[in-house]
Coordinates of C-alpha atoms in Angstrom, one line a residue:
Chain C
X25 CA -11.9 -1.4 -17.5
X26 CA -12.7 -1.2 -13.9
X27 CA -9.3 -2.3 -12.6
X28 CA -9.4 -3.8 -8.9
X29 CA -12.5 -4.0 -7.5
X30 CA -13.4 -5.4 -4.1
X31 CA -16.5 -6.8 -2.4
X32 CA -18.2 -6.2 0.4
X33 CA -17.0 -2.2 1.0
X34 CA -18.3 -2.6 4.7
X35 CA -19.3 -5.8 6.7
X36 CA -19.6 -6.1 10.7
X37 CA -18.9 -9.6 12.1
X38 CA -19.5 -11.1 15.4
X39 CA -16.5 -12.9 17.1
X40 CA -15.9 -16.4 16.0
X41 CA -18.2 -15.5 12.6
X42 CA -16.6 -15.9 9.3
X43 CA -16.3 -14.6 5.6
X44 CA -14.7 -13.8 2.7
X45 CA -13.5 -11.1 0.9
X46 CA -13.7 -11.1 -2.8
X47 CA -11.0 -9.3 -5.0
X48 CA -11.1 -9.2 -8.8
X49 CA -8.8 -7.8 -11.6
X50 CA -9.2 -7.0 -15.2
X51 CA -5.8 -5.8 -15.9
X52 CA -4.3 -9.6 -16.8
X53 CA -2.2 -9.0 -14.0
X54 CA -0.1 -11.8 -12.7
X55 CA 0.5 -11.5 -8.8
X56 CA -2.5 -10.4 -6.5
X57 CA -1.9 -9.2 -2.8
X58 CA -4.0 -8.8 0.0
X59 CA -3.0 -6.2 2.6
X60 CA -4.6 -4.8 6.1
X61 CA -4.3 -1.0 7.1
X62 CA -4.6 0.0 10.7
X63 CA -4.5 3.5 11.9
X64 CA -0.9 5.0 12.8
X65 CA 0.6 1.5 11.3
X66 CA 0.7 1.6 7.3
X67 CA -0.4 -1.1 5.1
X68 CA 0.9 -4.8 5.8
X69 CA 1.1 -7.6 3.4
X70 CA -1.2 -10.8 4.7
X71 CA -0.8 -12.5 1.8
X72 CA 0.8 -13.0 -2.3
X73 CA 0.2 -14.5 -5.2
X74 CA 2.4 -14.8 -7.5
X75 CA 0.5 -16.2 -10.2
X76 CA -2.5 -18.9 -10.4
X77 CA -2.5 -21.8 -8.4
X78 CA 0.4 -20.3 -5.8
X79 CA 0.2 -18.4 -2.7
X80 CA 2.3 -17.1 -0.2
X81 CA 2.6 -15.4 3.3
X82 CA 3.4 -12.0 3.9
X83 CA 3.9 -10.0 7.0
X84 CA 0.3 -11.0 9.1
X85 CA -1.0 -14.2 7.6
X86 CA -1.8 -15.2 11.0
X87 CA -5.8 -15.8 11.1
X88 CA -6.4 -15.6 7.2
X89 CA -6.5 -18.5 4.6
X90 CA -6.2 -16.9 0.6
X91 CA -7.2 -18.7 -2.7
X92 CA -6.0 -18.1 -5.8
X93 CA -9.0 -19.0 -8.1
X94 CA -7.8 -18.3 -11.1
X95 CA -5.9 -14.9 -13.0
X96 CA -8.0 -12.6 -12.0
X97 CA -9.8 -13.5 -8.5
X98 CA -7.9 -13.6 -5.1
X99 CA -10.2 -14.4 -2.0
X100 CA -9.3 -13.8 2.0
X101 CA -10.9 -15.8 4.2
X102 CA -11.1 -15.2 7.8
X103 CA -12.4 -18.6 9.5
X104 CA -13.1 -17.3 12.5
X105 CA -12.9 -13.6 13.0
X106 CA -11.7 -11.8 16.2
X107 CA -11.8 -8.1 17.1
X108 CA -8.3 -7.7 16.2
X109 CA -9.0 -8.1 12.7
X110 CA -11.2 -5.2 12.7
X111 CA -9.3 -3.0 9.6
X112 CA -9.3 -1.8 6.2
X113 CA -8.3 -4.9 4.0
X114 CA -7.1 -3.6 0.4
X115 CA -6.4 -5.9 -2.3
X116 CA -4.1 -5.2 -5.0
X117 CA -2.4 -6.7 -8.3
X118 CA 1.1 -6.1 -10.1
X119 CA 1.8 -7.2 -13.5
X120 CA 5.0 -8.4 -12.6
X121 CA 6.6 -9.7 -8.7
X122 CA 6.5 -8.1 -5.7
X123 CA 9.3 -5.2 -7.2
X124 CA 6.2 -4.0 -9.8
X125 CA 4.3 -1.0 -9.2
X126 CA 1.2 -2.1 -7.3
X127 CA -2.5 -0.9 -7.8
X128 CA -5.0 -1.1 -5.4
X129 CA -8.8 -1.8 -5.4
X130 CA -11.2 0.6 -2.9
X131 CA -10.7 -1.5 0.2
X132 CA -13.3 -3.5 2.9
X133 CA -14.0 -1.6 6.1
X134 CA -14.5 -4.5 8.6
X135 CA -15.1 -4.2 12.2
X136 CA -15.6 -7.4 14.4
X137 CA -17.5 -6.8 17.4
Chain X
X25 CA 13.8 -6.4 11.0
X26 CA 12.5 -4.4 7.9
X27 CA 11.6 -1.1 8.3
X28 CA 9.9 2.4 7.3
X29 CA 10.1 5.2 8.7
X30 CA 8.3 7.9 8.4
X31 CA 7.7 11.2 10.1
X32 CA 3.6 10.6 10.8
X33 CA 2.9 15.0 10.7
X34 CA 1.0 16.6 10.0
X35 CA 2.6 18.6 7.8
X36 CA 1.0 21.8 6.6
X37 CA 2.5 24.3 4.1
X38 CA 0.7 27.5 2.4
X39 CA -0.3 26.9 -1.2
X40 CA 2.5 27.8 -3.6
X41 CA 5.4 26.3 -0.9
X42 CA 7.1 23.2 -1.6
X43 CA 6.4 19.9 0.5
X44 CA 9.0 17.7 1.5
X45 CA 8.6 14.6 2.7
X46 CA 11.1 12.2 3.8
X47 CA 11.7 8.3 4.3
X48 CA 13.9 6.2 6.2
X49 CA 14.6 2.4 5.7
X50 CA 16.5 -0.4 7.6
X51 CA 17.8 -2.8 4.8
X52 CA 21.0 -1.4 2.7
X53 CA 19.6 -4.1 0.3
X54 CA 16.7 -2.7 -0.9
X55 CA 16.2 -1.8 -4.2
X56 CA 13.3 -0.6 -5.1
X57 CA 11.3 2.4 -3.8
X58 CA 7.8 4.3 -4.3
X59 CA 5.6 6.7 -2.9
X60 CA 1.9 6.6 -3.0
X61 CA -0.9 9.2 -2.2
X62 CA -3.7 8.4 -0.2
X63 CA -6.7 10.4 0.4
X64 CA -8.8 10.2 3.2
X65 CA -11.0 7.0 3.1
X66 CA -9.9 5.8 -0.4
X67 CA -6.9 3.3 -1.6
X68 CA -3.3 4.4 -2.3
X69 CA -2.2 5.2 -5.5
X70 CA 1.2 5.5 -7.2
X71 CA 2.7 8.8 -7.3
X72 CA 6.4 7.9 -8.2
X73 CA 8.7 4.8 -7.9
X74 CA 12.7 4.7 -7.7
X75 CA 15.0 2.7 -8.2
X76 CA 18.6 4.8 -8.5
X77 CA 20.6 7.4 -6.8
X78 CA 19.7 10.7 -7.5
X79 CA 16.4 12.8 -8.1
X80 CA 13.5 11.5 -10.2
X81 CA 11.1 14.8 -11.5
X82 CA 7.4 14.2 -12.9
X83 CA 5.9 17.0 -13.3
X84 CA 5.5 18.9 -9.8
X85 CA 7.2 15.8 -7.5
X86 CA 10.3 14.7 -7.7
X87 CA 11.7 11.5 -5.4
X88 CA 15.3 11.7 -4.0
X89 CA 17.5 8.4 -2.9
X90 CA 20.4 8.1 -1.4
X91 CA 21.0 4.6 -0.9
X92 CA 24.4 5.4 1.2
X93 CA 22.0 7.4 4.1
X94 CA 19.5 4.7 3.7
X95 CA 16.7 7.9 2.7
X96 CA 14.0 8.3 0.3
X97 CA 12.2 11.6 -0.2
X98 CA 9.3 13.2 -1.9
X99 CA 9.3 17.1 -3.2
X100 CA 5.8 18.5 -4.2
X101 CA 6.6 21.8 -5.9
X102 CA 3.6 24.6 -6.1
X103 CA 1.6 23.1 -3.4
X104 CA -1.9 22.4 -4.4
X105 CA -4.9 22.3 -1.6
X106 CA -5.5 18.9 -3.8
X107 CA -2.6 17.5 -2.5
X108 CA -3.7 17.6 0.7
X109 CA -3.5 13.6 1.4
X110 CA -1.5 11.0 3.6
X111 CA 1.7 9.8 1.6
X112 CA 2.8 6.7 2.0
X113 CA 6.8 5.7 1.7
X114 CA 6.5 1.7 0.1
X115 CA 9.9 0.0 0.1
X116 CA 10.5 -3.7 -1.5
X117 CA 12.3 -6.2 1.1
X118 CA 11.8 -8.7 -1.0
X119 CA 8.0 -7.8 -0.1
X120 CA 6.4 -4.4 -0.1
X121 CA 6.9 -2.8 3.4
X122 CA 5.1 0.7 3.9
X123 CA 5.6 3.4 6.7
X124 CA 2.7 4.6 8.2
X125 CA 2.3 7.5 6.0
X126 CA 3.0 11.7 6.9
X127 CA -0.5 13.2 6.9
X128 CA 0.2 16.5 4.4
X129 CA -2.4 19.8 4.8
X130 CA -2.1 22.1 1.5
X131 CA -3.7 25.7 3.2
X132 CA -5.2 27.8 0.3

């Protein structure tokens, strides 16, 4: 049972480059989450998913597409990446909403040059 | 707007002491809070969550709300050097909003 895990741990992008960030559950959890942490600001929300097939913007979704492939897999995509995106992105799933205790995969370093 | 505050430390206390840690929020509508442990470099994870007045105990940490003062806070009884960590105040707006953590130092 590995819980949430997260790929890549570390990536550095050039401006204007893209990617995606993979997030996988094994929990049979229903909402996913994807949140960015910057230093001396906390975690913020980017973006939900309630459950398969629905998504929804959180607190920063500026810059970021999601996709809710299916229960367990929730990709961010960043089309075309600028150095203010340079963070620690951490995915995480509840089994319930948004008022269910969260757990949290290891997190993505990325820095965009 | 929706906020959490929280005092950013650091906070150091001698082993043994108790920690306290405190939280602040914006919306008198809230109704659900938790606190979450984060050491250096790795993800948060849950400590405790809260959803009524009063004191909540598990173990060594117990979580305080007082929905009137708009306050959250964490007690860490018998300070361990392993509990040295950032903890991270997470209250639900309708979406999760965290403070930016209070850095805590545990000195054997």
């Amino acid at each position: 049972n590995a819980g949430v895990t997260q790929t890549p741990k570390f990536q550095v992008l050039k401006t204007g480059q893209s990617m995606t960030l993979q997030c996988a559950q094994d929990m049979n959890h229903n909402s996913m989450y994807w949140y960015r942490q910057d230093p001396g600001m906390g975690l913020r929300l980017i973006y939900y998913s309630a459950s398969e097939g629905t998504t929804d913007k959180g607190e920063v979704p500026n810059g970021y597409n999601v996709s809710r492939l299916n229960k367990r897999e929730f990709s961010l995509r960043l089309e075309s990446a600028a150095p203010s995106q340079t963070s620690v992105y951490f995915c995480a799933s509840s089994f319930g909403d948004l008022l269910d205790t969260q757990y949290f995969g290891p997190g993505t370093r990325l820095t965009v040059l | 707007q929706k906020e959490v505050e929280q005092n950013s430390g650091p906070l150091s206390v001698p082993e043994g002491a108790i920690a306290s840690l405190n939280c602040t929020y914006s919306d008198r509508g809230s109704q659900s809070f938790f606190w979450y442990r984060q050491y250096s470099g790795k993800s948060p994870e849950l400590i405790m969550s809260i959803y009524s007045n009063g004191d909540k105990e598990d173990g060594r940490f117990t979580a305080q709300l007082n929905k009137a003062s708009q306050y959250v806070s964490l007690l860490i009884r018998d300070s361990q050097p392993s509990d040295s960590a950032t903890y991270l105040c997470a209250v639900n707006y309708g979406d999760m909003r965290f403070g930016a953590g209070t850095r805590l130092t545990v000195k054997p």
